[in-house]
PDB file of C-alpha atoms in Angstrom:
ATOM      1  CA  MET K   1     -27.926 -19.162 -35.069  1.00 46.00           C
ATOM      2  CA  ILE K   2     -25.333 -16.986 -36.785  1.00 61.00           C
ATOM      3  CA  ALA K   3     -22.503 -16.375 -34.338  1.00 69.00           C
ATOM      4  CA  GLY K   4     -20.431 -13.240 -34.069  1.00 88.00           C
ATOM      5  CA  PRO K   5     -20.995  -9.562 -33.213  1.00 96.00           C
ATOM      6  CA  LEU K   6     -24.136  -7.911 -34.526  1.00 97.00           C
ATOM      7  CA  SER K   7     -22.111  -5.135 -36.188  1.00 97.00           C
ATOM      8  CA  ALA K   8     -20.157  -7.684 -38.208  1.00 97.00           C
ATOM      9  CA  LEU K   9     -23.364  -9.469 -39.187  1.00 97.00           C
ATOM     10  CA  LEU K  10     -24.969  -6.233 -40.321  1.00 98.00           C
ATOM     11  CA  ARG K  11     -21.900  -5.299 -42.329  1.00 97.00           C
ATOM     12  CA  SER K  12     -21.498  -8.665 -44.052  1.00 97.00           C
ATOM     13  CA  GLU K  13     -25.194  -9.170 -44.817  1.00 97.00           C
ATOM     14  CA  THR K  14     -25.666  -5.693 -46.316  1.00 98.00           C
ATOM     15  CA  ARG K  15     -22.308  -5.296 -48.079  1.00 97.00           C
ATOM     16  CA  GLU K  16     -23.745  -5.569 -51.583  1.00 98.00           C
ATOM     17  CA  LEU K  17     -26.518  -3.061 -50.858  1.00 98.00           C
ATOM     18  CA  HIS K  18     -23.983  -0.718 -49.262  1.00 96.00           C
ATOM     19  CA  LEU K  19     -21.863  -0.785 -52.414  1.00 96.00           C
ATOM     20  CA  ARG K  20     -24.937  -0.190 -54.555  1.00 97.00           C
ATOM     21  CA  ALA K  21     -25.862   2.830 -52.461  1.00 96.00           C
ATOM     22  CA  GLU K  22     -22.416   4.347 -52.892  1.00 94.00           C
ATOM     23  CA  ARG K  23     -22.666   3.871 -56.665  1.00 95.00           C
ATOM     24  CA  SER K  24     -26.208   5.167 -57.018  1.00 96.00           C
ATOM     25  CA  GLY K  25     -27.371   8.457 -58.481  1.00 95.00           C
ATOM     26  CA  VAL K  26     -26.524  11.556 -56.513  1.00 96.00           C
ATOM     27  CA  MET K  27     -24.077   9.766 -54.197  1.00 95.00           C
ATOM     28  CA  ALA K  28     -22.024   8.488 -57.116  1.00 95.00           C
ATOM     29  CA  ALA K  29     -21.938  12.041 -58.513  1.00 95.00           C
ATOM     30  CA  LEU K  30     -20.850  13.402 -55.135  1.00 95.00           C
ATOM     31  CA  LEU K  31     -18.024  10.872 -54.779  1.00 93.00           C
ATOM     32  CA  ARG K  32     -16.812  11.782 -58.287  1.00 94.00           C
ATOM     33  CA  GLY K  33     -16.912  15.454 -57.368  1.00 93.00           C
ATOM     34  CA  GLN K  34     -19.476  16.087 -60.115  1.00 93.00           C
ATOM     35  CA  LEU K  35     -22.500  17.188 -58.077  1.00 95.00           C
ATOM     36  CA  SER K  36     -23.883  20.701 -58.538  1.00 94.00           C
ATOM     37  CA  LEU K  37     -24.473  22.967 -55.557  1.00 95.00           C
ATOM     38  CA  ASP K  38     -28.231  22.694 -56.161  1.00 95.00           C
ATOM     39  CA  GLY K  39     -27.954  18.907 -56.213  1.00 96.00           C
ATOM     40  CA  TYR K  40     -25.969  18.962 -53.000  1.00 97.00           C
ATOM     41  CA  ALA K  41     -28.609  21.167 -51.351  1.00 97.00           C
ATOM     42  CA  GLN K  42     -31.291  18.654 -52.347  1.00 97.00           C
ATOM     43  CA  LEU K  43     -29.257  15.899 -50.688  1.00 97.00           C
ATOM     44  CA  VAL K  44     -28.861  17.930 -47.490  1.00 98.00           C
ATOM     45  CA  ALA K  45     -32.612  18.618 -47.369  1.00 98.00           C
ATOM     46  CA  ALA K  46     -33.324  14.902 -47.829  1.00 98.00           C
ATOM     47  CA  LEU K  47     -30.887  13.876 -45.107  1.00 98.00           C
ATOM     48  CA  LEU K  48     -32.374  16.433 -42.717  1.00 98.00           C
ATOM     49  CA  GLU K  49     -35.831  14.922 -43.271  1.00 98.00           C
ATOM     50  CA  ILE K  50     -34.454  11.456 -42.499  1.00 98.00           C
ATOM     51  CA  TYR K  51     -32.411  12.481 -39.461  1.00 98.00           C
ATOM     52  CA  ASP K  52     -35.270  14.520 -38.058  1.00 98.00           C
ATOM     53  CA  ALA K  53     -37.416  11.386 -38.001  1.00 98.00           C
ATOM     54  CA  LEU K  54     -34.630   9.067 -36.823  1.00 98.00           C
ATOM     55  CA  GLU K  55     -33.487  11.263 -33.962  1.00 98.00           C
ATOM     56  CA  ALA K  56     -37.025  12.096 -32.871  1.00 98.00           C
ATOM     57  CA  GLY K  57     -37.657   8.361 -32.635  1.00 98.00           C
ATOM     58  CA  LEU K  58     -34.441   7.710 -30.731  1.00 98.00           C
ATOM     59  CA  GLU K  59     -35.224  10.516 -28.284  1.00 98.00           C
ATOM     60  CA  ARG K  60     -38.793   9.319 -27.824  1.00 98.00           C
ATOM     61  CA  ASN K  61     -37.499   5.831 -27.003  1.00 98.00           C
ATOM     62  CA  ALA K  62     -34.368   6.890 -25.128  1.00 97.00           C
ATOM     63  CA  LEU K  63     -35.029   4.439 -22.277  1.00 97.00           C
ATOM     64  CA  HIS K  64     -35.724   1.465 -24.546  1.00 98.00           C
ATOM     65  CA  PRO K  65     -33.269  -1.347 -23.645  1.00 97.00           C
ATOM     66  CA  ALA K  66     -31.977  -1.648 -27.219  1.00 98.00           C
ATOM     67  CA  ILE K  67     -31.607   2.114 -27.701  1.00 98.00           C
ATOM     68  CA  ALA K  68     -30.405   3.454 -24.348  1.00 98.00           C
ATOM     69  CA  PRO K  69     -26.892   1.901 -24.643  1.00 97.00           C
ATOM     70  CA  LEU K  70     -26.383   3.644 -27.992  1.00 97.00           C
ATOM     71  CA  ARG K  71     -27.153   7.161 -26.832  1.00 94.00           C
ATOM     72  CA  GLN K  72     -23.955   9.173 -27.288  1.00 92.00           C
ATOM     73  CA  PRO K  73     -23.757  12.951 -26.747  1.00 89.00           C
ATOM     74  CA  GLY K  74     -22.431  14.820 -29.747  1.00 94.00           C
ATOM     75  CA  LEU K  75     -23.506  12.250 -32.308  1.00 96.00           C
ATOM     76  CA  ALA K  76     -26.845  13.711 -33.425  1.00 96.00           C
ATOM     77  CA  ARG K  77     -26.794  15.306 -36.891  1.00 97.00           C
ATOM     78  CA  ARG K  78     -30.163  17.050 -37.087  1.00 97.00           C
ATOM     79  CA  ALA K  79     -28.998  20.480 -35.882  1.00 97.00           C
ATOM     80  CA  ALA K  80     -25.883  20.377 -38.063  1.00 97.00           C
ATOM     81  CA  LEU K  81     -27.914  19.579 -41.174  1.00 98.00           C
ATOM     82  CA  ALA K  82     -30.442  22.304 -40.358  1.00 98.00           C
ATOM     83  CA  SER K  83     -27.595  24.800 -40.048  1.00 98.00           C
ATOM     84  CA  ASP K  84     -26.094  23.707 -43.370  1.00 98.00           C
ATOM     85  CA  LEU K  85     -29.464  23.911 -45.103  1.00 98.00           C
ATOM     86  CA  ALA K  86     -30.026  27.426 -43.738  1.00 98.00           C
ATOM     87  CA  VAL K  87     -26.764  28.546 -45.368  1.00 97.00           C
ATOM     88  CA  LEU K  88     -27.722  26.901 -48.665  1.00 97.00           C
ATOM     89  CA  THR K  89     -31.161  28.508 -48.461  1.00 97.00           C
ATOM     90  CA  ARG K  90     -29.590  31.947 -48.143  1.00 97.00           C
ATOM     91  CA  LEU K  91     -27.582  31.137 -51.269  1.00 95.00           C
ATOM     92  CA  GLY K  92     -30.832  30.386 -53.085  1.00 96.00           C
ATOM     93  CA  VAL K  93     -30.060  26.739 -53.914  1.00 96.00           C
ATOM     94  CA  ALA K  94     -32.087  24.812 -51.329  1.00 95.00           C
ATOM     95  CA  PRO K  95     -35.292  23.039 -52.483  1.00 95.00           C
ATOM     96  CA  ALA K  96     -38.663  24.205 -51.216  1.00 93.00           C
ATOM     97  CA  LEU K  97     -39.500  20.671 -50.082  1.00 96.00           C
ATOM     98  CA  PRO K  98     -37.466  17.499 -49.424  1.00 96.00           C
ATOM     99  CA  ALA K  99     -37.556  14.727 -52.025  1.00 97.00           C
ATOM    100  CA  PRO K 100     -40.613  12.412 -51.850  1.00 97.00           C
ATOM    101  CA  ASP K 101     -38.383   9.374 -51.218  1.00 98.00           C
ATOM    102  CA  ALA K 102     -36.926  11.132 -48.171  1.00 98.00           C
ATOM    103  CA  VAL K 103     -40.415  11.885 -46.870  1.00 98.00           C
ATOM    104  CA  GLU K 104     -41.425   8.232 -47.355  1.00 98.00           C
ATOM    105  CA  TYR K 105     -38.307   7.090 -45.497  1.00 98.00           C
ATOM    106  CA  ALA K 106     -39.080   9.518 -42.667  1.00 98.00           C
ATOM    107  CA  ASP K 107     -42.646   8.188 -42.491  1.00 98.00           C
ATOM    108  CA  HIS K 108     -41.231   4.665 -42.178  1.00 98.00           C
ATOM    109  CA  LEU K 109     -38.984   5.762 -39.304  1.00 98.00           C
ATOM    110  CA  HIS K 110     -41.860   7.483 -37.504  1.00 98.00           C
ATOM    111  CA  ARG K 111     -43.949   4.341 -37.885  1.00 98.00           C
ATOM    112  CA  ILE K 112     -41.390   1.910 -36.493  1.00 98.00           C
ATOM    113  CA  ALA K 113     -40.549   4.330 -33.671  1.00 98.00           C
ATOM    114  CA  SER K 114     -44.143   3.859 -32.525  1.00 98.00           C
ATOM    115  CA  GLU K 115     -44.659   0.212 -33.401  1.00 98.00           C
ATOM    116  CA  ASP K 116     -41.287  -1.490 -32.885  1.00 98.00           C
ATOM    117  CA  PRO K 117     -38.524   0.907 -31.708  1.00 98.00           C
ATOM    118  CA  THR K 118     -35.837  -1.796 -31.795  1.00 98.00           C
ATOM    119  CA  ARG K 119     -35.857  -1.469 -35.581  1.00 98.00           C
ATOM    120  CA  LEU K 120     -34.470   2.071 -35.245  1.00 98.00           C
ATOM    121  CA  VAL K 121     -31.166   0.511 -34.190  1.00 98.00           C
ATOM    122  CA  ALA K 122     -30.573  -0.713 -37.746  1.00 98.00           C
ATOM    123  CA  HIS K 123     -31.040   2.764 -39.199  1.00 98.00           C
ATOM    124  CA  ALA K 124     -28.876   4.334 -36.506  1.00 98.00           C
ATOM    125  CA  TRP K 125     -26.139   1.818 -37.352  1.00 98.00           C
ATOM    126  CA  LEU K 126     -26.458   2.562 -41.064  1.00 97.00           C
ATOM    127  CA  ARG K 127     -26.280   6.333 -40.666  1.00 97.00           C
ATOM    128  CA  TYR K 128     -24.058   7.067 -37.662  1.00 97.00           C
ATOM    129  CA  LEU K 129     -21.214   4.650 -38.330  1.00 95.00           C
ATOM    130  CA  GLY K 130     -21.154   5.849 -41.928  1.00 91.00           C
ATOM    131  CA  ASP K 131     -21.008   9.461 -40.779  1.00 93.00           C
ATOM    132  CA  LEU K 132     -18.235   8.824 -38.268  1.00 93.00           C
ATOM    133  CA  ASN K 133     -16.118   6.632 -40.538  1.00 89.00           C
ATOM    134  CA  GLY K 134     -16.588   8.398 -43.864  1.00 83.00           C
ATOM    135  CA  GLY K 135     -17.204  11.984 -42.852  1.00 81.00           C
ATOM    136  CA  ARG K 136     -13.668  13.248 -43.354  1.00 81.00           C
ATOM    137  CA  ILE K 137     -13.435  11.836 -46.864  1.00 87.00           C
ATOM    138  CA  LEU K 138     -16.768  13.326 -47.861  1.00 91.00           C
ATOM    139  CA  GLU K 139     -15.889  16.645 -46.253  1.00 92.00           C
ATOM    140  CA  ARG K 140     -12.788  16.962 -48.440  1.00 91.00           C
ATOM    141  CA  ILE K 141     -14.757  16.178 -51.600  1.00 93.00           C
ATOM    142  CA  VAL K 142     -17.571  18.565 -50.698  1.00 93.00           C
ATOM    143  CA  ARG K 143     -15.164  21.372 -49.831  1.00 92.00           C
ATOM    144  CA  ASP K 144     -12.533  20.966 -52.523  1.00 92.00           C
ATOM    145  CA  ARG K 145     -14.509  19.685 -55.513  1.00 92.00           C
ATOM    146  CA  LEU K 146     -18.120  20.812 -55.068  1.00 92.00           C
ATOM    147  CA  GLY K 147     -17.402  24.315 -53.850  1.00 89.00           C
ATOM    148  CA  VAL K 148     -19.749  24.070 -50.873  1.00 94.00           C
ATOM    149  CA  PRO K 149     -19.143  27.100 -48.615  1.00 93.00           C
ATOM    150  CA  GLU K 150     -17.445  26.639 -45.270  1.00 92.00           C
ATOM    151  CA  GLY K 151     -20.599  27.561 -43.377  1.00 94.00           C
ATOM    152  CA  ALA K 152     -22.487  24.637 -44.897  1.00 96.00           C
ATOM    153  CA  MET K 153     -20.109  21.878 -43.776  1.00 96.00           C
ATOM    154  CA  SER K 154     -21.336  21.257 -40.229  1.00 96.00           C
ATOM    155  CA  PHE K 155     -22.741  17.814 -41.068  1.00 97.00           C
ATOM    156  CA  TYR K 156     -19.252  16.339 -41.387  1.00 96.00           C
ATOM    157  CA  ARG K 157     -17.946  17.745 -38.117  1.00 94.00           C
ATOM    158  CA  PHE K 158     -18.397  16.466 -34.577  1.00 95.00           C
ATOM    159  CA  PRO K 159     -17.096  19.230 -32.284  1.00 94.00           C
ATOM    160  CA  ALA K 160     -18.371  17.487 -29.150  1.00 94.00           C
ATOM    161  CA  LEU K 161     -16.444  14.286 -29.928  1.00 93.00           C
ATOM    162  CA  ALA K 162     -12.723  14.263 -29.196  1.00 90.00           C
ATOM    163  CA  ASP K 163     -12.087  11.618 -31.866  1.00 92.00           C
ATOM    164  CA  PRO K 164     -14.850  10.510 -34.279  1.00 92.00           C
ATOM    165  CA  ALA K 165     -12.961   7.298 -35.134  1.00 91.00           C
ATOM    166  CA  SER K 166     -12.812   6.290 -31.470  1.00 94.00           C
ATOM    167  CA  ALA K 167     -16.467   7.259 -31.053  1.00 95.00           C
ATOM    168  CA  ALA K 168     -17.351   4.905 -33.911  1.00 96.00           C
ATOM    169  CA  ILE K 169     -15.535   2.050 -32.174  1.00 96.00           C
ATOM    170  CA  SER K 170     -17.283   2.793 -28.864  1.00 96.00           C
ATOM    171  CA  TRP K 171     -20.678   2.917 -30.559  1.00 97.00           C
ATOM    172  CA  ARG K 172     -20.062  -0.370 -32.347  1.00 97.00           C
ATOM    173  CA  LEU K 173     -18.948  -2.078 -29.140  1.00 97.00           C
ATOM    174  CA  ALA K 174     -22.053  -0.793 -27.353  1.00 98.00           C
ATOM    175  CA  LEU K 175     -24.195  -2.210 -30.163  1.00 98.00           C
ATOM    176  CA  ASP K 176     -22.492  -5.595 -29.949  1.00 98.00           C
ATOM    177  CA  ALA K 177     -22.977  -5.724 -26.174  1.00 97.00           C
ATOM    178  CA  ILE K 178     -26.773  -5.427 -26.328  1.00 97.00           C
ATOM    179  CA  PRO K 179     -28.314  -8.835 -25.515  1.00 96.00           C
ATOM    180  CA  LEU K 180     -30.582  -9.713 -28.428  1.00 96.00           C
ATOM    181  CA  SER K 181     -32.271 -12.885 -29.545  1.00 96.00           C
ATOM    182  CA  GLU K 182     -31.322 -14.437 -32.870  1.00 96.00           C
ATOM    183  CA  ASP K 183     -34.746 -13.494 -34.254  1.00 97.00           C
ATOM    184  CA  THR K 184     -34.105  -9.864 -33.300  1.00 97.00           C
ATOM    185  CA  ARG K 185     -30.643  -9.925 -34.842  1.00 97.00           C
ATOM    186  CA  GLN K 186     -32.091 -11.219 -38.103  1.00 97.00           C
ATOM    187  CA  MET K 187     -34.865  -8.626 -37.933  1.00 98.00           C
ATOM    188  CA  LEU K 188     -32.230  -5.892 -37.633  1.00 98.00           C
ATOM    189  CA  VAL K 189     -30.361  -7.268 -40.645  1.00 98.00           C
ATOM    190  CA  ALA K 190     -33.596  -7.131 -42.639  1.00 98.00           C
ATOM    191  CA  GLU K 191     -34.287  -3.598 -41.417  1.00 98.00           C
ATOM    192  CA  ALA K 192     -30.780  -2.449 -42.318  1.00 98.00           C
ATOM    193  CA  ALA K 193     -31.269  -3.875 -45.799  1.00 98.00           C
ATOM    194  CA  GLU K 194     -34.537  -1.955 -46.017  1.00 98.00           C
ATOM    195  CA  GLY K 195     -32.668   1.186 -45.011  1.00 98.00           C
ATOM    196  CA  PHE K 196     -30.091   0.721 -47.748  1.00 98.00           C
ATOM    197  CA  ARG K 197     -32.809   0.073 -50.323  1.00 98.00           C
ATOM    198  CA  ARG K 198     -34.503   3.300 -49.312  1.00 98.00           C
ATOM    199  CA  HIS K 199     -31.202   5.161 -49.610  1.00 98.00           C
ATOM    200  CA  ILE K 200     -30.658   3.722 -53.081  1.00 98.00           C
ATOM    201  CA  ALA K 201     -34.136   4.824 -54.203  1.00 98.00           C
ATOM    202  CA  LEU K 202     -33.502   8.299 -52.778  1.00 98.00           C
ATOM    203  CA  PHE K 203     -30.063   8.658 -54.357  1.00 98.00           C
ATOM    204  CA  GLU K 204     -31.379   7.485 -57.716  1.00 97.00           C
ATOM    205  CA  SER K 205     -34.303   9.918 -57.677  1.00 96.00           C
ATOM    206  CA  LEU K 206     -32.035  12.816 -56.711  1.00 96.00           C
ATOM    207  CA  GLY K 207     -29.638  11.758 -59.450  1.00 92.00           C
ATOM    208  CA  VAL K 208     -32.426  11.912 -62.017  1.00 84.00           C
ATOM    209  CA  ALA K 209     -33.331  15.398 -60.790  1.00 71.00           C
ATOM    210  CA  GLN K 210     -29.666  16.433 -61.033  1.00 72.00           C
ATOM    211  CA  ASP K 211     -29.398  15.125 -64.599  1.00 69.00           C
ATOM    212  CA  ALA K 212     -32.632  16.867 -65.600  1.00 65.00           C
ATOM    213  CA  ALA K 213     -31.426  20.149 -64.149  1.00 65.00           C
ATOM    214  CA  GLY K 214     -28.153  19.801 -66.033  1.00 61.00           C
ATOM    215  CA  SER K 215     -29.969  19.145 -69.298  1.00 52.00           C
ATOM    216  CA  SER K 216     -32.195  22.201 -68.773  1.00 53.00           C
ATOM    217  CA  SER K 217     -29.220  24.478 -68.165  1.00 55.00           C
ATOM    218  CA  GLU K 218     -27.557  23.255 -71.351  1.00 53.00           C
ATOM    219  CA  ALA K 219     -30.675  23.706 -73.493  1.00 47.00           C
TER     220      ALA K 219
END
């Protein structure tokens, strides 16, 4: 048995994959402030596909003993991403369809929501704590360096939460309080690693698309 809170276990066991995700493809370009508006719109469309599946699964299993303690009003991102994508669509930069890797990730989330809903906890941990803890930094980059319009920044804002940092702490404590067997804890570590690998594949594929678009515009 590996002692300690589940959140700490997830963080330590996926640290390398987390770093790889941040340095991969479109995310690396975003953090450098070098992502085009079209590339950013592709990322938003991909995230909406993923969140749509994740939050549908969480809602469908809202009474599940491993999911119910994590339900927090104001945390869901699906509506915010849809609003942002609508603005980007009006600007003519949004893709017609989400990236195939995002669709495959969404299919995975739909599948585990039906077959083993506990696994959704790992993906909720991966996404929501990242959003709450890193949202302000990303918002500044997106606004100041990418030129994303004000109306397309809802994803980084949590108007229903008084303090996103405190909400992140509360969510993490709720996660750590869920009674889980050691086998389940290890399963969630494996599922979180799977989530990071899927993010890396997505970010890399979007990065390739971004580079190809840049090459075409220069030709």
